[in-house]
Amino acid sequence: MTLIDVAIVGVGFASATLSGVAGLGGGTILIGVFYAVGMAPAEAVPLFAAVQFVSNSSRTLAYVRHVEWHAAGWFLLAALPATFMVAPFVANIDVAWVRLILAGLILASLVPTHAVRKPLGARPAFVMAGLLNGSVGMFVGATGLIVGRLFFRPEWRKETTIGTLALTQMLGHGLRVIAYGWVGFNAFARPLLLLLLCAAVIGGTALGKRLNGRVSEQQFARLFRVILVVLSLKLAYDGFIGLWEQ
């Protein structure tokens, strides 16, 4: 273990705490740190998927009473085939362009529903989330910010949004761990770091769950949207930097 590894574990705890409070955001921070410290994509992406599977599993358990199970079913119906159809092409995609496109999609998703003719219905939204998770999620790793808006339903309490989003993310990351292994990427190349990160994200989730009770529905809605904006801007920045350095 190096000091960088210790710092990564600390970021894992903090990012899981954020996701425990707001429902998303922590994953994008964590994968960004993986790349910032010099991890190669072949190491960073499978490791991230394994850690996020554990993180979202713990968050699902914390909010299991509030999960909308039918939403996860529609999500999985699309995510399962999409993940394995895209897996063989993972090594050939320019991630910089993917990040720029995603940044635009996320910002577009924040347009108030009254500004469009008809908001996307629940089932189509969950299927779309599965398609996005299983396709573009294979390239960028973190998908909560991509599909988060599709789970922000006006009829749901914040706990329902967090729990259902966590369950679908758990399913998506689990599929990715299997799919990465299928095409030759090893999620267990650094077992000690993986183990410590898993412990850190479980602890962070527990802390985030406790802090969530102090956040009102209105504060949650504002925090949720602010995180989406900030993370989309981060994606755009990373995309432009990636193209500039090519």
PDB file of N, CA and C in Angstrom, residues 83-143:
ATOM      1  N   THR A  83     -25.293  -4.275 -22.338  1.00  0.00           N
ATOM      2  CA  THR A  83     -23.954  -4.424 -21.761  1.00  0.00           C
ATOM      3  C   THR A  83     -23.100  -5.392 -22.569  1.00  0.00           C
ATOM      4  N   PHE A  84     -23.650  -6.538 -22.889  1.00  0.00           N
ATOM      5  CA  PHE A  84     -22.849  -7.563 -23.566  1.00  0.00           C
ATOM      6  C   PHE A  84     -22.724  -7.312 -25.066  1.00  0.00           C
ATOM      7  N   MET A  85     -23.637  -6.529 -25.637  1.00  0.00           N
ATOM      8  CA  MET A  85     -23.493  -6.151 -27.039  1.00  0.00           C
ATOM      9  C   MET A  85     -22.374  -5.133 -27.223  1.00  0.00           C
ATOM     10  N   VAL A  86     -22.191  -4.260 -26.233  1.00  0.00           N
ATOM     11  CA  VAL A  86     -21.204  -3.187 -26.330  1.00  0.00           C
ATOM     12  C   VAL A  86     -19.820  -3.639 -25.869  1.00  0.00           C
ATOM     13  N   ALA A  87     -19.748  -4.614 -24.979  1.00  0.00           N
ATOM     14  CA  ALA A  87     -18.483  -5.021 -24.352  1.00  0.00           C
ATOM     15  C   ALA A  87     -17.329  -5.242 -25.327  1.00  0.00           C
ATOM     16  N   PRO A  88     -17.520  -5.901 -26.471  1.00  0.00           N
ATOM     17  CA  PRO A  88     -16.378  -6.135 -27.369  1.00  0.00           C
ATOM     18  C   PRO A  88     -15.763  -4.874 -27.954  1.00  0.00           C
ATOM     19  N   PHE A  89     -16.473  -3.731 -27.864  1.00  0.00           N
ATOM     20  CA  PHE A  89     -15.989  -2.502 -28.482  1.00  0.00           C
ATOM     21  C   PHE A  89     -15.373  -1.526 -27.481  1.00  0.00           C
ATOM     22  N   VAL A  90     -15.288  -1.929 -26.214  1.00  0.00           N
ATOM     23  CA  VAL A  90     -14.841  -1.019 -25.154  1.00  0.00           C
ATOM     24  C   VAL A  90     -13.461  -0.431 -25.437  1.00  0.00           C
ATOM     25  N   ALA A  91     -12.554  -1.243 -25.926  1.00  0.00           N
ATOM     26  CA  ALA A  91     -11.165  -0.798 -26.100  1.00  0.00           C
ATOM     27  C   ALA A  91     -10.977   0.144 -27.283  1.00  0.00           C
ATOM     28  N   ASN A  92     -12.001   0.327 -28.126  1.00  0.00           N
ATOM     29  CA  ASN A  92     -11.819   1.076 -29.373  1.00  0.00           C
ATOM     30  C   ASN A  92     -12.511   2.434 -29.403  1.00  0.00           C
ATOM     31  N   ILE A  93     -13.121   2.855 -28.305  1.00  0.00           N
ATOM     32  CA  ILE A  93     -13.894   4.091 -28.285  1.00  0.00           C
ATOM     33  C   ILE A  93     -13.078   5.237 -27.694  1.00  0.00           C
ATOM     34  N   ASP A  94     -13.196   6.430 -28.306  1.00  0.00           N
ATOM     35  CA  ASP A  94     -12.548   7.636 -27.794  1.00  0.00           C
ATOM     36  C   ASP A  94     -13.383   8.181 -26.633  1.00  0.00           C
ATOM     37  N   VAL A  95     -12.890   7.984 -25.424  1.00  0.00           N
ATOM     38  CA  VAL A  95     -13.647   8.364 -24.234  1.00  0.00           C
ATOM     39  C   VAL A  95     -13.874   9.871 -24.160  1.00  0.00           C
ATOM     40  N   ALA A  96     -12.977  10.675 -24.726  1.00  0.00           N
ATOM     41  CA  ALA A  96     -13.137  12.132 -24.684  1.00  0.00           C
ATOM     42  C   ALA A  96     -14.442  12.552 -25.348  1.00  0.00           C
ATOM     43  N   TRP A  97     -14.734  11.978 -26.500  1.00  0.00           N
ATOM     44  CA  TRP A  97     -15.980  12.311 -27.194  1.00  0.00           C
ATOM     45  C   TRP A  97     -17.192  11.797 -26.428  1.00  0.00           C
ATOM     46  N   VAL A  98     -17.072  10.639 -25.832  1.00  0.00           N
ATOM     47  CA  VAL A  98     -18.176  10.097 -25.038  1.00  0.00           C
ATOM     48  C   VAL A  98     -18.506  11.035 -23.883  1.00  0.00           C
ATOM     49  N   ARG A  99     -17.470  11.557 -23.219  1.00  0.00           N
ATOM     50  CA  ARG A  99     -17.691  12.465 -22.091  1.00  0.00           C
ATOM     51  C   ARG A  99     -18.385  13.744 -22.535  1.00  0.00           C
ATOM     52  N   LEU A 100     -17.983  14.292 -23.681  1.00  0.00           N
ATOM     53  CA  LEU A 100     -18.608  15.516 -24.177  1.00  0.00           C
ATOM     54  C   LEU A 100     -20.077  15.286 -24.514  1.00  0.00           C
ATOM     55  N   ILE A 101     -20.369  14.185 -25.165  1.00  0.00           N
ATOM     56  CA  ILE A 101     -21.757  13.878 -25.520  1.00  0.00           C
ATOM     57  C   ILE A 101     -22.605  13.697 -24.267  1.00  0.00           C
ATOM     58  N   LEU A 102     -22.056  12.997 -23.275  1.00  0.00           N
ATOM     59  CA  LEU A 102     -22.793  12.776 -22.038  1.00  0.00           C
ATOM     60  C   LEU A 102     -23.049  14.077 -21.292  1.00  0.00           C
ATOM     61  N   ALA A 103     -22.076  14.967 -21.303  1.00  0.00           N
ATOM     62  CA  ALA A 103     -22.260  16.261 -20.639  1.00  0.00           C
ATOM     63  C   ALA A 103     -23.451  16.994 -21.238  1.00  0.00           C
ATOM     64  N   GLY A 104     -23.559  16.969 -22.567  1.00  0.00           N
ATOM     65  CA  GLY A 104     -24.689  17.612 -23.229  1.00  0.00           C
ATOM     66  C   GLY A 104     -26.009  16.949 -22.891  1.00  0.00           C
ATOM     67  N   LEU A 105     -26.025  15.627 -22.848  1.00  0.00           N
ATOM     68  CA  LEU A 105     -27.253  14.904 -22.532  1.00  0.00           C
ATOM     69  C   LEU A 105     -27.717  15.180 -21.107  1.00  0.00           C
ATOM     70  N   ILE A 106     -26.760  15.250 -20.188  1.00  0.00           N
ATOM     71  CA  ILE A 106     -27.123  15.496 -18.789  1.00  0.00           C
ATOM     72  C   ILE A 106     -27.710  16.891 -18.620  1.00  0.00           C
ATOM     73  N   LEU A 107     -27.062  17.884 -19.221  1.00  0.00           N
ATOM     74  CA  LEU A 107     -27.579  19.248 -19.121  1.00  0.00           C
ATOM     75  C   LEU A 107     -28.959  19.349 -19.764  1.00  0.00           C
ATOM     76  N   ALA A 108     -29.150  18.659 -20.892  1.00  0.00           N
ATOM     77  CA  ALA A 108     -30.459  18.673 -21.549  1.00  0.00           C
ATOM     78  C   ALA A 108     -31.521  18.019 -20.671  1.00  0.00           C
ATOM     79  N   SER A 109     -31.118  17.003 -19.906  1.00  0.00           N
ATOM     80  CA  SER A 109     -32.074  16.299 -19.053  1.00  0.00           C
ATOM     81  C   SER A 109     -32.568  17.160 -17.899  1.00  0.00           C
ATOM     82  N   LEU A 110     -31.868  18.257 -17.616  1.00  0.00           N
ATOM     83  CA  LEU A 110     -32.251  19.126 -16.502  1.00  0.00           C
ATOM     84  C   LEU A 110     -33.270  20.182 -16.892  1.00  0.00           C
ATOM     85  N   VAL A 111     -33.671  20.205 -18.172  1.00  0.00           N
ATOM     86  CA  VAL A 111     -34.713  21.134 -18.599  1.00  0.00           C
ATOM     87  C   VAL A 111     -35.986  20.798 -17.828  1.00  0.00           C
ATOM     88  N   PRO A 112     -36.629  21.782 -17.181  1.00  0.00           N
ATOM     89  CA  PRO A 112     -37.842  21.501 -16.403  1.00  0.00           C
ATOM     90  C   PRO A 112     -38.889  20.794 -17.251  1.00  0.00           C
ATOM     91  N   THR A 113     -39.613  19.862 -16.645  1.00  0.00           N
ATOM     92  CA  THR A 113     -40.582  19.071 -17.404  1.00  0.00           C
ATOM     93  C   THR A 113     -41.697  19.926 -17.987  1.00  0.00           C
ATOM     94  N   HIS A 114     -42.004  21.071 -17.397  1.00  0.00           N
ATOM     95  CA  HIS A 114     -43.060  21.910 -17.949  1.00  0.00           C
ATOM     96  C   HIS A 114     -42.612  22.638 -19.203  1.00  0.00           C
ATOM     97  N   ALA A 115     -41.280  22.568 -19.507  1.00  0.00           N
ATOM     98  CA  ALA A 115     -40.776  23.241 -20.695  1.00  0.00           C
ATOM     99  C   ALA A 115     -40.837  22.341 -21.922  1.00  0.00           C
ATOM    100  N   VAL A 116     -41.195  21.081 -21.751  1.00  0.00           N
ATOM    101  CA  VAL A 116     -41.330  20.176 -22.879  1.00  0.00           C
ATOM    102  C   VAL A 116     -42.786  19.747 -22.988  1.00  0.00           C
ATOM    103  N   ARG A 117     -43.171  19.257 -24.151  1.00  0.00           N
ATOM    104  CA  ARG A 117     -44.574  18.944 -24.381  1.00  0.00           C
ATOM    105  C   ARG A 117     -45.077  17.815 -23.481  1.00  0.00           C
ATOM    106  N   LYS A 118     -44.286  16.771 -23.371  1.00  0.00           N
ATOM    107  CA  LYS A 118     -44.723  15.621 -22.592  1.00  0.00           C
ATOM    108  C   LYS A 118     -43.523  14.943 -21.951  1.00  0.00           C
ATOM    109  N   PRO A 119     -43.471  14.861 -20.614  1.00  0.00           N
ATOM    110  CA  PRO A 119     -42.337  14.204 -19.963  1.00  0.00           C
ATOM    111  C   PRO A 119     -42.319  12.717 -20.283  1.00  0.00           C
ATOM    112  N   LEU A 120     -41.140  12.125 -20.250  1.00  0.00           N
ATOM    113  CA  LEU A 120     -40.989  10.702 -20.525  1.00  0.00           C
ATOM    114  C   LEU A 120     -41.693   9.901 -19.438  1.00  0.00           C
ATOM    115  N   GLY A 121     -42.529   8.941 -19.851  1.00  0.00           N
ATOM    116  CA  GLY A 121     -43.249   8.117 -18.896  1.00  0.00           C
ATOM    117  C   GLY A 121     -42.313   7.257 -18.070  1.00  0.00           C
ATOM    118  N   ALA A 122     -42.842   6.656 -17.011  1.00  0.00           N
ATOM    119  CA  ALA A 122     -42.008   5.894 -16.090  1.00  0.00           C
ATOM    120  C   ALA A 122     -41.330   4.709 -16.779  1.00  0.00           C
ATOM    121  N   ARG A 123     -42.094   3.849 -17.445  1.00  0.00           N
ATOM    122  CA  ARG A 123     -41.493   2.668 -18.067  1.00  0.00           C
ATOM    123  C   ARG A 123     -40.480   3.027 -19.153  1.00  0.00           C
ATOM    124  N   PRO A 124     -40.824   3.928 -20.090  1.00  0.00           N
ATOM    125  CA  PRO A 124     -39.809   4.322 -21.079  1.00  0.00           C
ATOM    126  C   PRO A 124     -38.561   4.918 -20.435  1.00  0.00           C
ATOM    127  N   ALA A 125     -38.739   5.660 -19.341  1.00  0.00           N
ATOM    128  CA  ALA A 125     -37.590   6.259 -18.657  1.00  0.00           C
ATOM    129  C   ALA A 125     -36.682   5.181 -18.078  1.00  0.00           C
ATOM    130  N   PHE A 126     -37.263   4.153 -17.484  1.00  0.00           N
ATOM    131  CA  PHE A 126     -36.457   3.091 -16.882  1.00  0.00           C
ATOM    132  C   PHE A 126     -35.754   2.252 -17.953  1.00  0.00           C
ATOM    133  N   VAL A 127     -36.439   2.012 -19.075  1.00  0.00           N
ATOM    134  CA  VAL A 127     -35.809   1.286 -20.184  1.00  0.00           C
ATOM    135  C   VAL A 127     -34.665   2.110 -20.765  1.00  0.00           C
ATOM    136  N   MET A 128     -34.890   3.417 -20.937  1.00  0.00           N
ATOM    137  CA  MET A 128     -33.831   4.298 -21.434  1.00  0.00           C
ATOM    138  C   MET A 128     -32.640   4.295 -20.489  1.00  0.00           C
ATOM    139  N   ALA A 129     -32.910   4.302 -19.183  1.00  0.00           N
ATOM    140  CA  ALA A 129     -31.828   4.248 -18.200  1.00  0.00           C
ATOM    141  C   ALA A 129     -31.024   2.963 -18.355  1.00  0.00           C
ATOM    142  N   GLY A 130     -31.703   1.850 -18.592  1.00  0.00           N
ATOM    143  CA  GLY A 130     -31.004   0.586 -18.791  1.00  0.00           C
ATOM    144  C   GLY A 130     -30.141   0.583 -20.032  1.00  0.00           C
ATOM    145  N   LEU A 131     -30.659   1.153 -21.122  1.00  0.00           N
ATOM    146  CA  LEU A 131     -29.888   1.231 -22.361  1.00  0.00           C
ATOM    147  C   LEU A 131     -28.640   2.089 -22.176  1.00  0.00           C
ATOM    148  N   LEU A 132     -28.798   3.243 -21.518  1.00  0.00           N
ATOM    149  CA  LEU A 132     -27.659   4.129 -21.293  1.00  0.00           C
ATOM    150  C   LEU A 132     -26.640   3.481 -20.361  1.00  0.00           C
ATOM    151  N   ASN A 133     -27.138   2.845 -19.310  1.00  0.00           N
ATOM    152  CA  ASN A 133     -26.239   2.198 -18.359  1.00  0.00           C
ATOM    153  C   ASN A 133     -25.445   1.080 -19.020  1.00  0.00           C
ATOM    154  N   GLY A 134     -26.122   0.280 -19.825  1.00  0.00           N
ATOM    155  CA  GLY A 134     -25.463  -0.857 -20.435  1.00  0.00           C
ATOM    156  C   GLY A 134     -24.574  -0.518 -21.608  1.00  0.00           C
ATOM    157  N   SER A 135     -24.791   0.642 -22.226  1.00  0.00           N
ATOM    158  CA  SER A 135     -24.000   1.020 -23.401  1.00  0.00           C
ATOM    159  C   SER A 135     -22.900   2.004 -23.024  1.00  0.00           C
ATOM    160  N   VAL A 136     -23.267   3.257 -22.820  1.00  0.00           N
ATOM    161  CA  VAL A 136     -22.240   4.259 -22.524  1.00  0.00           C
ATOM    162  C   VAL A 136     -21.585   4.015 -21.167  1.00  0.00           C
ATOM    163  N   GLY A 137     -22.298   3.352 -20.261  1.00  0.00           N
ATOM    164  CA  GLY A 137     -21.705   3.042 -18.966  1.00  0.00           C
ATOM    165  C   GLY A 137     -20.486   2.154 -19.070  1.00  0.00           C
ATOM    166  N   MET A 138     -20.415   1.350 -20.108  1.00  0.00           N
ATOM    167  CA  MET A 138     -19.250   0.486 -20.314  1.00  0.00           C
ATOM    168  C   MET A 138     -17.994   1.294 -20.612  1.00  0.00           C
ATOM    169  N   PHE A 139     -18.152   2.507 -21.123  1.00  0.00           N
ATOM    170  CA  PHE A 139     -17.004   3.315 -21.520  1.00  0.00           C
ATOM    171  C   PHE A 139     -16.580   4.310 -20.445  1.00  0.00           C
ATOM    172  N   VAL A 140     -17.543   4.879 -19.718  1.00  0.00           N
ATOM    173  CA  VAL A 140     -17.211   5.924 -18.751  1.00  0.00           C
ATOM    174  C   VAL A 140     -17.221   5.433 -17.307  1.00  0.00           C
ATOM    175  N   GLY A 141     -17.747   4.237 -17.060  1.00  0.00           N
ATOM    176  CA  GLY A 141     -17.736   3.678 -15.715  1.00  0.00           C
ATOM    177  C   GLY A 141     -18.872   4.194 -14.856  1.00  0.00           C
ATOM    178  N   ALA A 142     -18.825   5.470 -14.472  1.00  0.00           N
ATOM    179  CA  ALA A 142     -19.844   6.071 -13.617  1.00  0.00           C
ATOM    180  C   ALA A 142     -21.066   6.429 -14.442  1.00  0.00           C
ATOM    181  N   THR A 143     -22.236   5.943 -14.026  1.00  0.00           N
ATOM    182  CA  THR A 143     -23.455   6.174 -14.803  1.00  0.00           C
ATOM    183  C   THR A 143     -24.570   6.839 -14.008  1.00  0.00           C
TER     184      THR A 143
END
